[in-house]
PDB file of C-alpha atoms and ligand atoms in Angstrom:
ATOM      1  CA  MET A 624      32.775-112.479-149.166  1.00  0.00           C
ATOM      2  CA  ALA A 625      36.150-111.644-147.761  1.00  0.00           C
ATOM      3  CA  ILE A 626      39.476-112.136-149.436  1.00  0.00           C
ATOM      4  CA  LEU A 627      41.978-113.667-147.091  1.00  0.00           C
ATOM      5  CA  LYS A 628      45.338-114.524-148.467  1.00  0.00           C
ATOM      6  CA  ARG A 629      48.626-114.969-146.679  1.00  0.00           C
ATOM      7  CA  PHE A 630      52.096-115.077-148.059  1.00  0.00           C
ATOM      8  CA  GLN A 631      55.659-114.930-146.899  1.00  0.00           C
ATOM      9  CA  HIS A 632      58.488-113.174-148.729  1.00  0.00           C
ATOM     10  CA  ARG A 633      61.764-113.739-146.908  1.00  0.00           C
ATOM     11  CA  ASP A 634      61.128-112.391-143.400  1.00  0.00           C
ATOM     12  CA  VAL A 635      57.982-110.382-144.155  1.00  0.00           C
ATOM     13  CA  GLU A 636      54.481-111.773-143.827  1.00  0.00           C
ATOM     14  CA  GLY A 637      51.704-110.370-145.978  1.00  0.00           C
ATOM     15  CA  PHE A 638      48.042-110.690-145.045  1.00  0.00           C
ATOM     16  CA  ARG A 639      45.524-109.584-147.670  1.00  0.00           C
ATOM     17  CA  VAL A 640      42.030-108.669-146.506  1.00  0.00           C
ATOM     18  CA  GLY A 641      39.048-107.068-148.184  1.00  0.00           C
ATOM     19  CA  ARG A 642      35.297-107.258-148.380  1.00  0.00           C
ATOM     20  CA  PHE A 643      35.108-107.442-152.181  1.00  0.00           C
ATOM     21  CA  ASP A 644      37.317-109.011-154.795  1.00  0.00           C
ATOM     22  CA  PHE A 645      37.050-106.397-157.567  1.00  0.00           C
ATOM     23  CA  GLY A 646      40.799-106.250-158.097  1.00  0.00           C
ATOM     24  CA  ILE A 647      43.741-104.935-156.158  1.00  0.00           C
ATOM     25  CA  ASN A 648      42.123-101.610-155.310  1.00  0.00           C
ATOM     26  CA  THR A 649      39.444-103.307-153.227  1.00  0.00           C
ATOM     27  CA  SER A 650      41.720-105.342-151.002  1.00  0.00           C
ATOM     28  CA  PHE A 651      44.597-104.503-148.723  1.00  0.00           C
ATOM     29  CA  ILE A 652      47.807-106.162-147.544  1.00  0.00           C
ATOM     30  CA  ILE A 653      49.093-105.708-144.008  1.00  0.00           C
ATOM     31  CA  TYR A 654      52.853-106.311-143.787  1.00  0.00           C
ATOM     32  CA  ARG A 655      54.524-107.693-140.674  1.00  0.00           C
ATOM     33  CA  PHE A 656      58.206-108.064-139.865  1.00  0.00           C
ATOM     34  CA  GLY A 657      58.302-109.926-136.538  1.00  0.00           C
ATOM     35  CA  GLY A 658      56.886-107.457-134.007  1.00  0.00           C
ATOM     36  CA  THR A 659      56.545-104.571-136.465  1.00  0.00           C
ATOM     37  CA  VAL A 660      53.340-104.089-138.429  1.00  0.00           C
ATOM     38  CA  PHE A 661      52.822-101.553-141.219  1.00  0.00           C
ATOM     39  CA  ASP A 662      49.261-100.260-141.637  1.00  0.00           C
ATOM     40  CA  THR A 663      46.111-101.948-140.437  1.00  0.00           C
ATOM     41  CA  GLY A 664      43.605-102.897-143.127  1.00  0.00           C
ATOM     42  CA  SER A 665      40.067-101.579-143.085  1.00  0.00           C
ATOM     43  CA  SER A 666      37.696-101.578-140.136  1.00  0.00           C
ATOM     44  CA  ASN A 667      35.152-103.864-141.829  1.00  0.00           C
ATOM     45  CA  GLN A 668      37.849-106.597-141.825  1.00  0.00           C
ATOM     46  CA  TRP A 669      38.630-106.370-138.123  1.00  0.00           C
ATOM     47  CA  LYS A 670      37.320-109.864-137.356  1.00  0.00           C
ATOM     48  CA  TYR A 671      40.052-111.228-139.677  1.00  0.00           C
ATOM     49  CA  VAL A 672      42.766-108.738-138.765  1.00  0.00           C
ATOM     50  CA  LYS A 673      42.348-109.329-135.019  1.00  0.00           C
ATOM     51  CA  PRO A 674      43.530-112.974-134.994  1.00  0.00           C
ATOM     52  CA  PHE A 675      46.417-112.037-137.306  1.00  0.00           C
ATOM     53  CA  ILE A 676      47.561-109.360-134.864  1.00  0.00           C
ATOM     54  CA  GLU A 677      47.098-111.721-131.900  1.00  0.00           C
ATOM     55  CA  GLU A 678      49.434-114.342-133.371  1.00  0.00           C
ATOM     56  CA  LYS A 679      52.611-112.505-132.356  1.00  0.00           C
ATOM     57  CA  PRO A 680      53.491-109.942-129.702  1.00  0.00           C
ATOM     58  CA  LEU A 681      53.146-106.536-131.330  1.00  0.00           C
ATOM     59  CA  LYS A 682      56.020-104.160-130.622  1.00  0.00           C
ATOM     60  CA  GLN A 683      55.222-101.323-132.990  1.00  0.00           C
ATOM     61  CA  LEU A 684      52.529-100.341-135.461  1.00  0.00           C
ATOM     62  CA  ILE A 685      53.589 -97.842-138.120  1.00  0.00           C
ATOM     63  CA  LEU A 686      51.058 -96.037-140.315  1.00  0.00           C
ATOM     64  CA  THR A 687      51.682 -94.557-143.764  1.00  0.00           C
ATOM     65  CA  HIS A 688      48.671 -92.206-143.983  1.00  0.00           C
ATOM     66  CA  HIS A 689      45.155 -91.712-142.689  1.00  0.00           C
ATOM     67  CA  HIS A 690      43.107 -93.360-145.478  1.00  0.00           C
ATOM     68  CA  GLU A 691      40.635 -95.840-144.038  1.00  0.00           C
ATOM     69  CA  ASP A 692      42.144 -98.947-145.644  1.00  0.00           C
ATOM     70  CA  HIS A 693      45.521 -98.076-144.072  1.00  0.00           C
ATOM     71  CA  SER A 694      44.434 -96.859-140.640  1.00  0.00           C
ATOM     72  CA  GLY A 695      40.938 -98.296-140.137  1.00  0.00           C
ATOM     73  CA  ASN A 696      41.951-100.702-137.369  1.00  0.00           C
ATOM     74  CA  ALA A 697      44.481 -98.464-135.606  1.00  0.00           C
ATOM     75  CA  GLY A 698      42.110 -97.805-132.704  1.00  0.00           C
ATOM     76  CA  HIS A 699      41.124-101.486-132.493  1.00  0.00           C
ATOM     77  CA  ILE A 700      44.755-102.609-132.452  1.00  0.00           C
ATOM     78  CA  GLN A 701      45.626-100.042-129.824  1.00  0.00           C
ATOM     79  CA  ARG A 702      42.831-101.248-127.537  1.00  0.00           C
ATOM     80  CA  LEU A 703      43.740-104.897-128.166  1.00  0.00           C
ATOM     81  CA  THR A 704      47.495-104.637-127.652  1.00  0.00           C
ATOM     82  CA  GLY A 705      48.107-101.389-125.792  1.00  0.00           C
ATOM     83  CA  VAL A 706      50.460-100.337-128.601  1.00  0.00           C
ATOM     84  CA  THR A 707      49.974 -96.732-129.687  1.00  0.00           C
ATOM     85  CA  PRO A 708      50.648 -96.443-133.416  1.00  0.00           C
ATOM     86  CA  PHE A 709      53.346 -94.242-134.872  1.00  0.00           C
ATOM     87  CA  ALA A 710      52.173 -92.029-137.712  1.00  0.00           C
ATOM     88  CA  PRO A 711      53.265 -88.948-139.654  1.00  0.00           C
ATOM     89  CA  ALA A 712      52.432 -85.774-137.694  1.00  0.00           C
ATOM     90  CA  ILE A 713      49.614 -84.737-140.067  1.00  0.00           C
ATOM     91  CA  THR A 714      48.130 -88.239-139.821  1.00  0.00           C
ATOM     92  CA  THR A 715      48.025 -88.072-136.027  1.00  0.00           C
ATOM     93  CA  ASP A 716      45.922 -84.878-136.233  1.00  0.00           C
ATOM     94  CA  ILE A 717      43.512 -86.363-138.776  1.00  0.00           C
ATOM     95  CA  LEU A 718      43.090 -89.594-136.805  1.00  0.00           C
ATOM     96  CA  LYS A 719      42.451 -87.695-133.592  1.00  0.00           C
ATOM     97  CA  ARG A 720      39.574 -85.661-135.007  1.00  0.00           C
ATOM     98  CA  GLY A 721      38.276 -88.322-137.433  1.00  0.00           C
ATOM     99  CA  PHE A 722      37.416 -87.771-141.092  1.00  0.00           C
ATOM    100  CA  LYS A 723      34.602 -88.292-143.559  1.00  0.00           C
ATOM    101  CA  ILE A 724      34.704 -90.869-146.297  1.00  0.00           C
ATOM    102  CA  PRO A 725      32.540 -91.034-149.434  1.00  0.00           C
ATOM    103  CA  PRO A 726      29.715 -93.636-149.485  1.00  0.00           C
ATOM    104  CA  VAL A 727      31.334 -96.056-151.960  1.00  0.00           C
ATOM    105  CA  GLN A 728      34.552 -96.154-149.948  1.00  0.00           C
ATOM    106  CA  ARG A 729      32.470 -96.746-146.846  1.00  0.00           C
ATOM    107  CA  ILE A 730      30.868 -99.769-148.480  1.00  0.00           C
ATOM    108  CA  LEU A 731      34.276-101.061-149.518  1.00  0.00           C
ATOM    109  CA  TRP A 732      36.201-100.436-146.346  1.00  0.00           C
ATOM    110  CA  GLY A 733      33.766 -99.629-143.552  1.00  0.00           C
ATOM    111  CA  ALA A 734      33.959 -96.593-141.296  1.00  0.00           C
ATOM    112  CA  ALA A 735      37.082 -94.614-140.595  1.00  0.00           C
ATOM    113  CA  SER A 736      38.305 -95.071-137.064  1.00  0.00           C
ATOM    114  CA  LYS A 737      39.470 -92.437-134.668  1.00  0.00           C
ATOM    115  CA  ALA A 738      42.739 -93.239-132.998  1.00  0.00           C
ATOM    116  CA  ASN A 739      45.474 -91.706-130.915  1.00  0.00           C
ATOM    117  CA  ALA A 740      48.812 -91.948-132.618  1.00  0.00           C
ATOM    118  CA  HIS A 741      52.299 -90.746-131.708  1.00  0.00           C
ATOM    119  CA  PRO A 742      54.255 -88.733-134.259  1.00  0.00           C
ATOM    120  CA  LEU A 743      57.095 -90.687-135.844  1.00  0.00           C
ATOM    121  CA  PRO A 744      60.186 -90.867-133.629  1.00  0.00           C
ATOM    122  CA  ALA A 745      63.502 -89.596-134.991  1.00  0.00           C
ATOM    123  CA  THR A 746      64.783 -93.153-135.433  1.00  0.00           C
ATOM    124  CA  MET A 747      62.912 -96.419-135.955  1.00  0.00           C
ATOM    125  CA  TYR A 748      64.151 -99.982-136.261  1.00  0.00           C
ATOM    126  CA  LEU A 749      62.880-103.448-137.080  1.00  0.00           C
ATOM    127  CA  ASP A 750      63.303-106.141-134.379  1.00  0.00           C
ATOM    128  CA  ASN A 751      66.615-107.169-135.956  1.00  0.00           C
ATOM    129  CA  GLY A 752      68.026-103.659-135.592  1.00  0.00           C
ATOM    130  CA  GLU A 753      67.629-102.647-139.230  1.00  0.00           C
ATOM    131  CA  PRO A 754      66.812 -98.954-139.561  1.00  0.00           C
ATOM    132  CA  ILE A 755      63.465 -97.832-140.955  1.00  0.00           C
ATOM    133  CA  GLU A 756      63.622 -94.488-142.730  1.00  0.00           C
ATOM    134  CA  ALA A 757      60.491 -92.370-143.151  1.00  0.00           C
ATOM    135  CA  LEU A 758      60.197 -90.602-146.524  1.00  0.00           C
ATOM    136  CA  PHE A 759      57.441 -88.013-146.676  1.00  0.00           C
ATOM    137  CA  ALA A 760      55.699 -88.420-150.039  1.00  0.00           C
ATOM    138  CA  PRO A 761      52.513 -86.337-150.256  1.00  0.00           C
ATOM    139  CA  GLY A 762      50.294 -86.167-153.335  1.00  0.00           C
ATOM    140  CA  HIS A 763      48.086 -89.244-153.048  1.00  0.00           C
ATOM    141  CA  ALA A 764      47.256 -87.859-149.609  1.00  0.00           C
ATOM    142  CA  LYS A 765      48.662 -84.788-147.919  1.00  0.00           C
ATOM    143  CA  ASP A 766      50.089 -86.890-145.091  1.00  0.00           C
ATOM    144  CA  MET A 767      51.441 -89.883-146.999  1.00  0.00           C
ATOM    145  CA  THR A 768      54.789 -91.272-145.942  1.00  0.00           C
ATOM    146  CA  CYS A 769      56.722 -94.215-147.373  1.00  0.00           C
ATOM    147  CA  TYR A 770      59.191 -96.282-145.362  1.00  0.00           C
ATOM    148  CA  LEU A 771      62.551 -97.392-146.681  1.00  0.00           C
ATOM    149  CA  LEU A 772      64.575-100.293-145.311  1.00  0.00           C
ATOM    150  CA  PRO A 773      67.861 -98.979-146.689  1.00  0.00           C
ATOM    151  CA  GLU A 774      70.015-101.972-145.722  1.00  0.00           C
ATOM    152  CA  ARG A 775      68.036-104.309-147.952  1.00  0.00           C
ATOM    153  CA  GLY A 776      66.611-101.861-150.490  1.00  0.00           C
ATOM    154  CA  TRP A 777      62.943-102.444-149.752  1.00  0.00           C
ATOM    155  CA  LEU A 778      60.370 -99.671-149.940  1.00  0.00           C
ATOM    156  CA  LEU A 779      57.043 -99.834-148.146  1.00  0.00           C
ATOM    157  CA  SER A 780      55.445 -97.606-150.735  1.00  0.00           C
ATOM    158  CA  ALA A 781      52.013 -96.864-149.203  1.00  0.00           C
ATOM    159  CA  ASP A 782      49.913 -95.728-152.202  1.00  0.00           C
ATOM    160  CA  LEU A 783      52.793 -94.177-154.151  1.00  0.00           C
ATOM    161  CA  TYR A 784      53.045 -96.974-156.700  1.00  0.00           C
ATOM    162  CA  LEU A 785      49.768 -98.951-157.083  1.00  0.00           C
ATOM    163  CA  ALA A 786      50.200 -99.307-160.846  1.00  0.00           C
ATOM    164  CA  ASN A 787      52.532 -97.967-163.494  1.00  0.00           C
ATOM    165  CA  HIS A 788      49.617 -96.770-165.596  1.00  0.00           C
ATOM    166  CA  LEU A 789      47.085 -95.011-163.409  1.00  0.00           C
ATOM    167  CA  LYS A 790      43.712 -94.584-165.062  1.00  0.00           C
ATOM    168  CA  MET A 791      41.751 -92.805-162.330  1.00  0.00           C
ATOM    169  CA  LEU A 792      42.380 -90.397-159.506  1.00  0.00           C
ATOM    170  CA  ARG A 793      40.692 -89.560-156.249  1.00  0.00           C
ATOM    171  CA  SER A 794      39.409 -86.000-155.944  1.00  0.00           C
ATOM    172  CA  ASP A 795      41.832 -85.336-153.065  1.00  0.00           C
ATOM    173  CA  GLU A 796      44.910 -86.468-154.981  1.00  0.00           C
ATOM    174  CA  TYR A 797      47.216 -84.005-156.693  1.00  0.00           C
ATOM    175  CA  VAL A 798      49.354 -85.138-159.627  1.00  0.00           C
ATOM    176  CA  PRO A 799      51.985 -82.343-159.465  1.00  0.00           C
ATOM    177  CA  GLN A 800      52.795 -83.435-155.918  1.00  0.00           C
ATOM    178  CA  ILE A 801      52.655 -87.148-156.814  1.00  0.00           C
ATOM    179  CA  ILE A 802      55.239 -86.459-159.538  1.00  0.00           C
ATOM    180  CA  ASP A 803      57.502 -84.527-157.125  1.00  0.00           C
ATOM    181  CA  SER A 804      57.255 -87.211-154.432  1.00  0.00           C
ATOM    182  CA  THR A 805      57.910 -89.995-156.933  1.00  0.00           C
ATOM    183  CA  TYR A 806      60.974 -88.152-158.232  1.00  0.00           C
ATOM    184  CA  LYS A 807      62.273 -87.718-154.685  1.00  0.00           C
ATOM    185  CA  ILE A 808      61.797 -91.400-153.829  1.00  0.00           C
ATOM    186  CA  LEU A 809      63.439 -92.477-157.093  1.00  0.00           C
ATOM    187  CA  GLN A 810      66.665 -90.802-155.912  1.00  0.00           C
ATOM    188  CA  ARG A 811      66.948 -93.480-153.198  1.00  0.00           C
ATOM    189  CA  ASP A 812      68.263 -97.027-153.561  1.00  0.00           C
ATOM    190  CA  PHE A 813      65.710 -99.841-153.563  1.00  0.00           C
ATOM    191  CA  ASP A 814      64.833-102.784-155.745  1.00  0.00           C
ATOM    192  CA  THR A 815      61.675-104.129-154.097  1.00  0.00           C
ATOM    193  CA  ILE A 816      58.395-102.399-153.366  1.00  0.00           C
ATOM    194  CA  LEU A 817      55.943-103.701-150.785  1.00  0.00           C
ATOM    195  CA  CYS A 818      52.700-102.260-152.108  1.00  0.00           C
ATOM    196  CA  PRO A 819      49.662-102.699-149.855  1.00  0.00           C
ATOM    197  CA  HIS A 820      47.424-103.304-152.852  1.00  0.00           C
ATOM    198  CA  ARG A 821      49.579-104.881-155.574  1.00  0.00           C
ATOM    199  CA  GLY A 822      51.851-106.922-153.325  1.00  0.00           C
ATOM    200  CA  ILE A 823      55.596-107.501-153.701  1.00  0.00           C
ATOM    201  CA  VAL A 824      56.929-105.700-156.772  1.00  0.00           C
ATOM    202  CA  GLU A 825      60.397-106.696-157.987  1.00  0.00           C
ATOM    203  CA  ASP A 826      62.577-104.556-160.235  1.00  0.00           C
ATOM    204  CA  ALA A 827      60.808-101.797-158.404  1.00  0.00           C
ATOM    205  CA  LYS A 828      62.836 -98.806-159.443  1.00  0.00           C
ATOM    206  CA  ALA A 829      62.148 -99.549-163.102  1.00  0.00           C
ATOM    207  CA  ARG A 830      58.414 -99.969-162.367  1.00  0.00           C
ATOM    208  CA  LEU A 831      58.196 -96.722-160.399  1.00  0.00           C
ATOM    209  CA  THR A 832      60.179 -94.925-163.109  1.00  0.00           C
ATOM    210  CA  GLU A 833      57.609 -96.161-165.651  1.00  0.00           C
ATOM    211  CA  LYS A 834      54.869 -94.642-163.543  1.00  0.00           C
ATOM    212  CA  TYR A 835      56.763 -91.359-163.292  1.00  0.00           C
ATOM    213  CA  ASP A 836      57.346 -91.260-167.062  1.00  0.00           C
ATOM    214  CA  TYR A 837      53.723 -92.142-167.721  1.00  0.00           C
ATOM    215  CA  LEU A 838      52.421 -89.260-165.572  1.00  0.00           C
ATOM    216  CA  ILE A 839      54.780 -86.772-167.251  1.00  0.00           C
ATOM    217  CA  ASP A 840      53.760 -88.032-170.690  1.00  0.00           C
ATOM    218  CA  LEU A 841      50.041 -88.013-169.869  1.00  0.00           C
ATOM    219  CA  SER A 842      50.351 -84.465-168.519  1.00  0.00           C
ATOM    220  CA  ALA A 843      52.136 -83.327-171.688  1.00  0.00           C
ATOM    221  CA  ARG A 844      49.506 -84.890-173.951  1.00  0.00           C
ATOM    222  CA  ALA A 845      46.636 -83.457-171.875  1.00  0.00           C
ATOM    223  CA  GLN A 846      48.144 -79.977-171.940  1.00  0.00           C
ATOM    224  CA  ALA A 847      48.761 -80.170-175.698  1.00  0.00           C
ATOM    225  CA  LEU A 848      45.079 -80.989-176.258  1.00  0.00           C
ATOM    226  CA  GLN A 849      44.066 -78.138-173.974  1.00  0.00           C
ATOM    227  CA  GLN A 850      46.194 -75.745-175.997  1.00  0.00           C
ATOM    228  CA  GLN A 851      44.342 -76.928-179.098  1.00  0.00           C
ATOM    229  CA  GLY A 852      41.151 -75.746-177.432  1.00  0.00           C
ATOM    230  CA  HIS A 853      39.701 -79.012-176.086  1.00  0.00           C
ATOM    231  CA  GLU A 854      37.694 -79.049-172.860  1.00  0.00           C
ATOM    232  CA  LEU A 855      38.422 -81.304-169.883  1.00  0.00           C
ATOM    233  CA  GLU A 856      35.724 -83.865-170.774  1.00  0.00           C
ATOM    234  CA  GLN A 857      36.968 -84.170-174.350  1.00  0.00           C
ATOM    235  CA  ILE A 858      40.600 -84.492-173.295  1.00  0.00           C
ATOM    236  CA  THR A 859      39.671 -87.228-170.818  1.00  0.00           C
ATOM    237  CA  GLN A 860      37.641 -89.077-173.443  1.00  0.00           C
ATOM    238  CA  LYS A 861      40.470 -88.856-175.992  1.00  0.00           C
ATOM    239  CA  LEU A 862      43.267 -89.956-173.671  1.00  0.00           C
ATOM    240  CA  LEU A 863      41.606 -92.385-171.275  1.00  0.00           C
ATOM    241  CA  GLY A 864      38.171 -93.185-172.661  1.00  0.00           C
ATOM    242  CA  LYS A 865      34.875 -93.030-170.822  1.00  0.00           C
ATOM    243  CA  ASP A 866      34.644 -93.219-167.056  1.00  0.00           C
ATOM    244  CA  PRO A 867      33.270 -96.578-165.840  1.00  0.00           C
ATOM    245  CA  TRP A 868      29.878 -96.792-164.116  1.00  0.00           C
ATOM    246  CA  MET A 869      31.550 -96.875-160.699  1.00  0.00           C
ATOM    247  CA  SER A 870      32.624 -93.232-161.132  1.00  0.00           C
ATOM    248  CA  ALA A 871      29.094 -91.890-161.384  1.00  0.00           C
ATOM    249  CA  LEU A 872      28.148 -94.037-158.390  1.00  0.00           C
ATOM    250  CA  ASN A 873      30.842 -92.480-156.257  1.00  0.00           C
ATOM    251  CA  ASN A 874      29.997 -88.965-157.408  1.00  0.00           C
ATOM    252  CA  HIS A 875      33.298 -88.673-159.273  1.00  0.00           C
ATOM    253  CA  ASN A 876      35.360 -89.021-156.131  1.00  0.00           C
ATOM    254  CA  PHE A 877      37.473 -91.491-158.100  1.00  0.00           C
ATOM    255  CA  CYS A 878      37.534 -91.084-161.865  1.00  0.00           C
ATOM    256  CA  ARG A 879      39.459 -90.465-165.077  1.00  0.00           C
ATOM    257  CA  ARG A 880      38.414 -86.834-165.306  1.00  0.00           C
ATOM    258  CA  ASN A 881      40.116 -86.122-161.958  1.00  0.00           C
ATOM    259  CA  LEU A 882      43.343 -87.590-163.297  1.00  0.00           C
ATOM    260  CA  ILE A 883      43.316 -85.395-166.412  1.00  0.00           C
ATOM    261  CA  ALA A 884      42.252 -82.273-164.474  1.00  0.00           C
ATOM    262  CA  SER A 885      45.201 -82.749-162.152  1.00  0.00           C
ATOM    263  CA  CYS A 886      47.602 -83.477-165.061  1.00  0.00           C
ATOM    264  CA  LEU A 887      46.617 -80.094-166.521  1.00  0.00           C
ATOM    265  CA  GLU A 888      48.141 -78.467-163.411  1.00  0.00           C
ATOM    266  CA  VAL A 889      51.566 -80.063-163.804  1.00  0.00           C
ATOM    267  CA  ALA A 890      54.332 -77.553-164.612  1.00  0.00           C
ATOM    268  CA  LEU A 891      56.287 -79.186-167.430  1.00  0.00           C
TER     269      LEU A 891
HETATM  270 ZN1  LIG B 751      45.510 -94.094-149.686  1.00  0.00          ZN
END
């Protein structure tokens, strides 16, 4: 089963691909503005991504971070089109040497691909001359970068937003940094988020502010329980309930306990 859904929102095309339909976290939207494509979808969806990429001459491919759903076809696209992707400097290093992914993510997304990428140039533009501004936003991943289209107030948010009430966290995510990055991005002007999992999010600053407030509040409640002497497992159970079966399957690479453990490190 593959999810294939296309949509158009003004001048941006969205193409959603994914092997499983278990909700927004198991599928991925590639965004295209004319000759500019943001992120690539996962390597196990290449047979669907390839014809999408072939439809229009590709001028530039811009990556947000190295995770396999975002970069998995970077090498394929480069070989197909001759276009070398642009990526944050840390991402270029990771993609050059390759990286390991946990088994469940491998089932979901396929293998990670190695690719050569160029570091982001000082200035970037859409085909119509609109500037694209890179905003480094680590936390979800150490290399994550969002892209702002300041003239229209659109934010390509990578995995900064996802949901306003996160319930689980990857083991390589770090809430204190997610909070700092979210705060930084909230200082900019935008009203629309293009999220590669959730889709087009309107009233975006309010939604992202809700997420920010939620993480601060969750951190405060977790730390209060810790001060009362509760252990991590108990705090997680009290605030978020039991981890679903998927968490044990993936060896707690993605679970509620990770979220609470990281909230306990937030300086409030
Ligand atoms: Zn990611």
